[in-house]
Amino acid sequence: MTSADLKPLVEARPHPTAASASREASSKQRSSQQTWRYAVAGLSASLVGLGLARFSYTPLIPALIAANWFSASDVVYLGAANLAGYLAGALTARRAASRIGAVRALRAMMLLATLSFFASSSPVSFTWFFAWRFLSGLTGGIIMVLAASVILPHTSAARRGIVGGVIFAGVGLGVAASGTLVPLLLQQGLQQSWYGLGVLSALLTLASWWNWPAEANSDTAPSQTKHQTSPIARALMIQYGLNAVALVPHMVFIVDFVARGLGQGIAAGSRYWVLYGLGAIVGPLVTGHLGDRAGFGPALRAAFLIEAAAVLLPTVSTAPLSLIVSSIVIGGFTPGIVPLVLGRIHELVPHSAEQQRATWSHATTSFALFQAAAAYGFSWIYAQTGGDYQVLFALGGGAVVLALAVDLAMALARRKA
């Protein structure tokens, strides 16, 4: 065979570099598809355990009272049971992950949240209902700690913010559902509403079941090494807790502020809650993208500044435009602050998935403690001031200004060191 005969065969053989590039592109595509599958599983978990299990209860309160299931004072304690359960979940999440694995724990919590909806469909007793509201809060706390910490180690650093945003958009979808889906379900009846939420939760649990990433043994086995938390990480936990305080005035009082404080009625107040929910859907996607582009430290600083202005806005103006802007922005930051804090933790603790999970668990606990204290404290202040909502917005704004001050102080200390 002559060299002329060999030439076509040589030319037909794929170039090694081209073949390698093709394999790399195919690998990247598969990795990208897996990442979004994981993100959708995380979104489903946050929607079930955080969005539906917590926020769907708010529009059900008037129906629970009207149907004589519980008194007005009882429903307040039932709401508090969910907050207490959330705190317990944040405290026990890592232990649950080390016992049965993080993915198994997430699946179990989604099943438990689903069961809680069906169990709440009948007023067996106050104790029964209290226990299930506590367990629904427990599922939210465990999901909040574990969902992102399972997924983000499988995500490239360049996409960490937007993937975290997708995961916690489930919280926003739950807020939006509380203002739209739940009222529609209530037209069918109170018991049917609980059934409807249970069916939706079951479908989301099923959809996410096989889409979680596989766990390495090191992801679930507790390390014998004790990690020291850096001063910057401890400061971040305090900032995250102060941010929780800033969210409470809108989260708890905005509907009542518009309905009774401004005398515009419950329908107007509910419209602002829907706007709050719309902001909560978009918020984590925007903040996550911002964190990817600008870095999570600067993005978090900007978020505190914008949030402070939005919380304080009702103290300056109660015009419809001001309240619309304030509701949408604070709604956006309710879940939107989460991917920023998570991304910042990954920046501060770059090489240890276990330490990242531990730091995030402590931050979530801080958030839950500050939020519960603010919810009860602001309710007491509201009663003591004769229903002065402006004081609550001012205190919320002051809390996030303090969070920004802590961040700036730590940045200044690092420069001097």
Coordinates of C-alpha atoms in Angstrom, one line a residue:
M1 CA 0.0 0.0 0.0
T2 CA 1.4 3.4 -1.1
S3 CA 1.5 6.5 1.0
A4 CA -1.1 7.9 -1.4
D5 CA -3.4 5.0 -0.3
L6 CA -2.8 5.7 3.4
K7 CA -3.6 9.4 3.2
P8 CA -7.4 9.1 3.2
L9 CA -7.2 6.7 6.2
V10 CA -5.1 9.1 8.1
E11 CA -7.4 12.0 7.2
A12 CA -10.5 10.0 8.2
R13 CA -9.1 9.2 11.7
P14 CA -10.5 11.8 14.2
H15 CA -8.0 14.2 15.5
P16 CA -7.1 13.4 19.1
T17 CA -7.5 17.0 20.2
A18 CA -10.9 17.2 18.6
A19 CA -12.1 13.9 20.1
S20 CA -10.9 15.0 23.5
A21 CA -12.7 18.3 23.2
S22 CA -15.9 16.5 22.2
R23 CA -15.7 14.2 25.2
E24 CA -15.0 17.2 27.5
A25 CA -18.0 19.1 26.1
S26 CA -20.2 16.0 26.5
S27 CA -19.0 15.6 30.1
K28 CA -19.7 19.2 30.8
Q29 CA -23.2 18.9 29.4
R30 CA -23.9 15.8 31.6
S31 CA -22.6 17.7 34.6
S32 CA -24.7 20.7 33.9
Q33 CA -27.8 18.5 33.5
Q34 CA -27.1 16.7 36.8
T35 CA -26.6 20.1 38.6
W36 CA -30.0 21.3 37.5
R37 CA -31.6 18.0 38.5
Y38 CA -30.1 18.4 41.9
A39 CA -31.3 22.0 42.1
V40 CA -34.8 21.0 41.2
A41 CA -34.7 18.4 44.0
G42 CA -33.6 21.0 46.4
L43 CA -36.3 23.4 45.2
S44 CA -38.9 20.7 45.8
A45 CA -37.6 20.1 49.3
S46 CA -37.6 23.8 50.3
L47 CA -41.1 24.2 48.8
V48 CA -42.5 21.3 50.8
G49 CA -40.7 21.8 54.1
L50 CA -40.3 25.6 54.2
G51 CA -42.7 27.1 51.7
L52 CA -45.8 25.0 52.2
A53 CA -45.3 23.6 55.7
R54 CA -44.7 27.1 57.1
F55 CA -46.4 29.7 55.0
S56 CA -49.5 27.9 53.9
Y57 CA -50.7 28.0 57.6
T58 CA -51.0 31.8 57.6
P59 CA -54.1 32.1 55.2
L60 CA -55.6 29.1 56.9
I61 CA -55.8 30.8 60.3
P62 CA -59.1 32.7 59.7
A63 CA -60.7 29.5 58.4
L64 CA -59.5 27.5 61.5
I65 CA -61.1 30.1 63.8
A66 CA -64.3 30.4 61.7
A67 CA -64.8 26.6 61.6
N68 CA -64.4 26.5 65.4
W69 CA -61.5 24.2 65.1
F70 CA -59.5 26.4 67.5
S71 CA -59.8 29.7 69.2
A72 CA -57.9 32.9 68.2
S73 CA -55.4 32.4 71.0
D74 CA -54.9 28.7 70.2
V75 CA -53.9 29.4 66.6
V76 CA -51.1 31.8 67.8
Y77 CA -49.6 28.9 69.9
L78 CA -49.9 26.6 66.9
G79 CA -48.0 29.1 64.8
A80 CA -45.3 29.2 67.5
A81 CA -45.1 25.4 67.5
N82 CA -43.9 25.6 63.9
L83 CA -41.1 28.1 64.9
A84 CA -40.1 25.9 67.8
G85 CA -39.9 22.9 65.5
Y86 CA -37.8 24.8 63.0
L87 CA -35.3 25.6 65.7
A88 CA -35.2 22.0 66.8
G89 CA -34.7 20.9 63.2
A90 CA -31.8 23.3 62.8
L91 CA -30.2 21.9 65.9
T92 CA -30.6 18.2 65.1
A93 CA -30.0 18.3 61.3
R94 CA -26.4 17.3 61.4
R95 CA -27.0 14.5 63.9
A96 CA -29.8 13.1 61.6
A97 CA -27.4 13.3 58.6
S98 CA -24.7 11.4 60.5
R99 CA -27.1 8.7 61.6
I100 CA -29.0 7.9 58.4
G101 CA -27.3 10.0 55.7
A102 CA -28.2 13.5 54.5
V103 CA -30.2 12.4 51.5
R104 CA -32.2 9.8 53.4
A105 CA -32.9 12.5 56.1
L106 CA -34.2 14.9 53.4
R107 CA -36.4 12.2 51.9
A108 CA -37.7 11.3 55.3
M109 CA -38.5 15.0 56.1
M110 CA -40.4 15.5 52.9
L111 CA -42.5 12.4 53.7
L112 CA -43.0 13.7 57.3
A113 CA -44.1 17.1 56.0
T114 CA -46.5 15.4 53.6
L115 CA -47.9 13.3 56.4
S116 CA -48.4 16.4 58.6
F117 CA -50.8 17.9 56.1
F118 CA -53.0 14.9 56.1
A119 CA -52.8 14.6 59.9
S120 CA -53.9 18.2 60.2
S121 CA -57.1 17.6 58.2
S122 CA -59.1 16.9 61.3
P123 CA -59.1 18.8 64.6
V124 CA -58.5 15.7 66.8
S125 CA -57.3 17.8 69.7
F126 CA -55.1 20.9 70.3
T127 CA -52.2 18.6 71.4
W128 CA -52.5 16.5 68.2
F129 CA -52.5 19.6 66.1
F130 CA -49.6 21.2 68.1
A131 CA -47.5 18.1 67.7
W132 CA -48.0 18.1 63.9
R133 CA -47.3 21.8 63.6
F134 CA -44.1 21.2 65.6
L135 CA -43.1 18.3 63.3
S136 CA -43.8 20.4 60.2
G137 CA -41.4 23.0 61.6
L138 CA -38.8 20.3 62.3
T139 CA -38.9 19.2 58.7
G140 CA -38.3 22.8 57.6
G141 CA -35.3 23.2 59.9
I142 CA -33.6 20.0 58.8
I143 CA -34.3 20.7 55.1
M144 CA -32.9 24.2 55.4
V145 CA -29.6 22.9 56.9
L146 CA -29.1 19.8 54.6
A147 CA -30.6 20.6 51.2
A148 CA -28.0 23.1 49.9
S149 CA -25.1 21.4 51.8
V150 CA -25.9 18.2 49.9
I151 CA -26.1 19.9 46.5
L152 CA -23.6 22.7 46.5
P153 CA -20.4 20.5 46.8
H154 CA -21.5 19.0 43.4
T155 CA -21.8 22.5 41.9
S156 CA -19.0 24.5 40.3
A157 CA -18.0 27.7 42.1
A158 CA -19.1 29.8 39.2
R159 CA -22.7 28.5 39.5
R160 CA -23.0 28.2 43.3
G161 CA -25.0 31.4 43.8
I162 CA -27.6 30.7 41.1
V163 CA -28.0 27.1 42.1
G164 CA -28.5 28.1 45.7
G165 CA -31.1 30.6 44.4
V166 CA -33.0 27.9 42.6
I167 CA -33.0 25.7 45.7
F168 CA -34.5 28.4 47.9
A169 CA -36.9 29.7 45.3
G170 CA -39.1 27.0 46.8
V171 CA -39.6 29.2 49.8
G172 CA -40.8 32.0 47.6
L173 CA -43.1 29.6 45.7
G174 CA -44.6 28.6 49.1
V175 CA -45.2 32.2 50.1
A176 CA -46.9 32.9 46.7
A177 CA -49.0 29.7 47.1
S178 CA -50.1 30.9 50.5
G179 CA -51.7 34.0 48.8
T180 CA -53.0 32.3 45.7
L181 CA -53.4 28.5 45.9
V182 CA -54.6 28.2 49.5
P183 CA -57.6 30.7 49.0
L184 CA -58.6 28.6 46.0
L185 CA -58.4 25.4 48.1
L186 CA -60.4 27.0 50.9
Q187 CA -63.3 27.4 48.5
Q188 CA -63.6 23.6 48.6
G189 CA -63.5 23.5 52.4
L190 CA -61.0 23.5 55.2
Q191 CA -60.4 19.8 55.3
Q192 CA -60.1 19.7 51.5
S193 CA -57.4 22.4 51.7
W194 CA -55.3 20.2 54.0
Y195 CA -55.8 17.3 51.6
G196 CA -54.8 19.4 48.6
L197 CA -51.6 20.6 50.3
G198 CA -50.8 17.0 51.2
V199 CA -51.3 15.8 47.6
L200 CA -49.1 18.6 46.3
S201 CA -46.4 17.8 48.8
A202 CA -46.6 14.1 48.0
L203 CA -46.1 14.8 44.2
L204 CA -43.1 17.1 44.9
T205 CA -41.6 14.4 47.2
L206 CA -42.0 11.8 44.5
A207 CA -40.6 14.1 41.8
S208 CA -37.4 14.8 43.8
W209 CA -36.9 11.2 45.1
W210 CA -34.4 10.0 42.6
N211 CA -32.8 13.4 41.7
W212 CA -30.6 13.8 44.8
P213 CA -26.8 13.4 44.4
A214 CA -25.1 10.3 45.6
E215 CA -23.4 10.8 48.9
A216 CA -19.8 9.9 49.6
N217 CA -19.2 8.3 53.0
S218 CA -17.2 11.3 54.1
D219 CA -20.3 13.5 53.6
T220 CA -22.2 11.8 56.3
A221 CA -19.5 10.4 58.7
P222 CA -18.7 12.8 61.5
S223 CA -15.1 13.8 61.7
Q224 CA -13.1 13.4 64.9
T225 CA -11.3 16.6 64.2
K226 CA -12.7 19.7 66.0
H227 CA -12.8 22.7 63.6
Q228 CA -12.4 26.2 64.9
T229 CA -14.9 28.7 63.6
S230 CA -13.2 31.9 62.5
P231 CA -14.2 35.3 63.9
I232 CA -15.5 36.3 60.4
A233 CA -17.7 33.2 60.3
R234 CA -19.0 33.9 63.8
A235 CA -19.8 37.5 62.8
L236 CA -21.6 36.2 59.7
M237 CA -23.9 34.1 62.0
I238 CA -24.7 37.2 64.0
Q239 CA -25.4 39.2 60.9
Y240 CA -27.7 36.4 59.6
G241 CA -29.6 36.5 62.9
L242 CA -30.0 40.3 62.8
N243 CA -31.3 39.9 59.3
A244 CA -34.0 37.6 60.6
V245 CA -35.1 40.3 62.9
A246 CA -35.3 42.8 60.0
L247 CA -37.6 40.4 58.1
V248 CA -40.2 40.0 60.9
P249 CA -42.2 43.3 60.6
H250 CA -43.1 42.5 57.0
M251 CA -43.4 38.7 57.5
V252 CA -45.8 39.0 60.4
F253 CA -47.4 42.4 60.3
I254 CA -47.6 43.8 56.7
V255 CA -51.1 42.5 56.0
D256 CA -52.5 43.7 59.3
F257 CA -50.6 47.0 58.9
V258 CA -52.4 47.7 55.6
A259 CA -55.7 46.2 56.6
R260 CA -56.2 47.8 60.0
G261 CA -53.3 50.2 60.6
L262 CA -54.0 52.1 57.3
G263 CA -57.7 51.2 57.3
Q264 CA -57.6 49.7 53.8
G265 CA -59.2 46.4 54.6
I266 CA -58.1 42.7 54.5
A267 CA -58.4 42.5 50.7
A268 CA -55.8 45.3 50.2
G269 CA -53.6 43.7 52.8
S270 CA -53.7 40.4 51.0
R271 CA -52.7 42.0 47.8
Y272 CA -49.5 43.2 49.4
W273 CA -48.9 39.7 50.7
V274 CA -49.1 38.4 47.1
L275 CA -46.6 41.0 46.1
Y276 CA -44.4 39.9 48.9
G277 CA -44.7 36.3 47.6
L278 CA -43.8 37.4 44.0
G279 CA -40.7 39.0 45.3
A280 CA -39.8 35.9 47.3
I281 CA -39.9 33.8 44.1
V282 CA -37.6 36.1 42.1
G283 CA -35.4 37.2 45.1
P284 CA -33.1 34.2 45.5
L285 CA -32.5 33.9 41.8
V286 CA -31.4 37.6 41.6
T287 CA -29.2 37.5 44.7
G288 CA -27.7 34.2 43.8
H289 CA -26.7 35.5 40.3
L290 CA -25.4 38.7 41.9
G291 CA -23.2 36.6 44.3
D292 CA -21.8 34.7 41.4
R293 CA -20.9 37.9 39.5
A294 CA -19.7 40.2 42.2
G295 CA -18.6 37.8 45.0
F296 CA -20.7 36.9 48.0
G297 CA -19.0 39.3 50.4
P298 CA -19.8 42.5 48.4
A299 CA -23.2 41.2 47.4
L300 CA -24.2 40.5 51.0
R301 CA -23.1 44.1 51.9
A302 CA -25.2 45.5 49.1
A303 CA -28.1 43.3 50.2
F304 CA -28.0 44.7 53.8
L305 CA -28.0 48.2 52.5
I306 CA -31.0 47.7 50.1
E307 CA -32.9 45.7 52.7
A308 CA -32.4 48.5 55.4
A309 CA -33.9 51.0 53.0
A310 CA -36.9 48.8 52.1
V311 CA -37.7 47.9 55.8
L312 CA -37.6 51.6 56.8
L313 CA -39.6 52.8 53.8
P314 CA -43.0 52.5 55.5
T315 CA -41.8 54.7 58.3
V316 CA -41.2 57.5 55.7
S317 CA -44.1 56.9 53.3
T318 CA -47.3 54.8 53.3
A319 CA -48.1 55.7 49.7
P320 CA -49.1 52.7 47.6
L321 CA -46.0 52.8 45.5
S322 CA -43.8 52.9 48.6
L323 CA -45.6 49.9 50.1
I324 CA -45.4 48.0 46.8
V325 CA -41.6 48.5 46.6
S326 CA -41.1 47.7 50.2
S327 CA -43.2 44.5 50.0
I328 CA -41.6 43.2 46.9
V329 CA -38.0 43.9 48.0
I330 CA -38.4 42.4 51.5
G331 CA -40.3 39.5 50.0
G332 CA -37.3 39.0 47.7
F333 CA -34.8 39.1 50.6
T334 CA -36.8 36.7 52.8
P335 CA -35.3 33.7 50.9
G336 CA -32.9 35.8 48.8
I337 CA -30.5 36.3 51.7
V338 CA -30.0 32.5 52.0
P339 CA -27.9 31.9 48.9
L340 CA -25.7 34.9 49.8
V341 CA -25.0 33.7 53.3
L342 CA -24.4 30.1 52.0
G343 CA -22.1 31.3 49.3
R344 CA -20.2 33.4 51.8
I345 CA -19.8 30.4 54.0
H346 CA -18.3 28.4 51.1
E347 CA -15.9 31.3 50.5
L348 CA -14.8 31.4 54.2
V349 CA -14.6 27.5 54.5
P350 CA -13.6 26.5 51.0
H351 CA -12.3 22.9 51.4
S352 CA -14.4 21.1 53.9
A353 CA -17.9 20.0 53.2
E354 CA -18.4 18.9 56.8
Q355 CA -17.3 22.2 58.2
Q356 CA -19.4 24.1 55.7
R357 CA -22.4 22.1 56.9
A358 CA -21.5 22.7 60.5
T359 CA -21.2 26.5 59.9
W360 CA -24.4 26.6 58.0
S361 CA -26.2 24.7 60.7
H362 CA -25.0 27.2 63.3
A363 CA -26.1 30.1 61.1
T364 CA -29.5 28.6 60.6
T365 CA -29.8 28.1 64.4
S366 CA -28.9 31.8 64.9
F367 CA -31.5 32.8 62.3
A368 CA -34.2 30.7 64.0
L369 CA -33.4 32.0 67.5
F370 CA -33.3 35.7 66.4
Q371 CA -36.5 35.3 64.4
A372 CA -38.4 33.6 67.2
A373 CA -37.2 36.2 69.7
A374 CA -38.2 39.0 67.3
A375 CA -41.6 37.6 66.6
Y376 CA -42.5 37.4 70.2
G377 CA -40.7 40.6 71.2
F378 CA -42.3 42.6 68.4
S379 CA -45.7 41.3 69.3
W380 CA -45.1 42.4 72.9
I381 CA -43.9 45.9 71.7
Y382 CA -46.9 46.2 69.4
A383 CA -49.2 45.5 72.4
Q384 CA -47.3 47.9 74.7
T385 CA -47.3 50.8 72.2
G386 CA -51.0 50.5 71.4
G387 CA -50.5 49.1 67.9
D388 CA -47.7 51.3 66.6
Y389 CA -46.5 49.6 63.5
Q390 CA -43.9 52.3 62.7
V391 CA -41.9 51.3 65.8
L392 CA -41.7 47.8 64.5
F393 CA -40.4 48.8 61.0
A394 CA -37.9 51.1 62.7
L395 CA -36.6 48.4 64.9
G396 CA -36.4 46.0 61.9
G397 CA -34.4 48.6 59.9
G398 CA -32.1 49.2 62.8
A399 CA -31.3 45.5 63.1
V400 CA -30.2 45.2 59.4
V401 CA -28.2 48.5 59.8
L402 CA -26.4 46.8 62.7
A403 CA -25.7 43.7 60.6
L404 CA -24.2 46.0 57.9
A405 CA -22.1 47.8 60.6
V406 CA -20.8 44.4 61.9
D407 CA -19.8 43.5 58.4
L408 CA -18.0 46.8 57.8
A409 CA -16.2 46.5 61.1
M410 CA -14.9 43.0 60.3
A411 CA -13.7 44.2 56.9
L412 CA -11.9 47.2 58.5
A413 CA -10.3 44.9 61.1
R414 CA -9.1 42.5 58.3
R415 CA -7.4 45.5 56.5
K416 CA -5.6 46.6 59.6
A417 CA -4.4 43.1 60.5

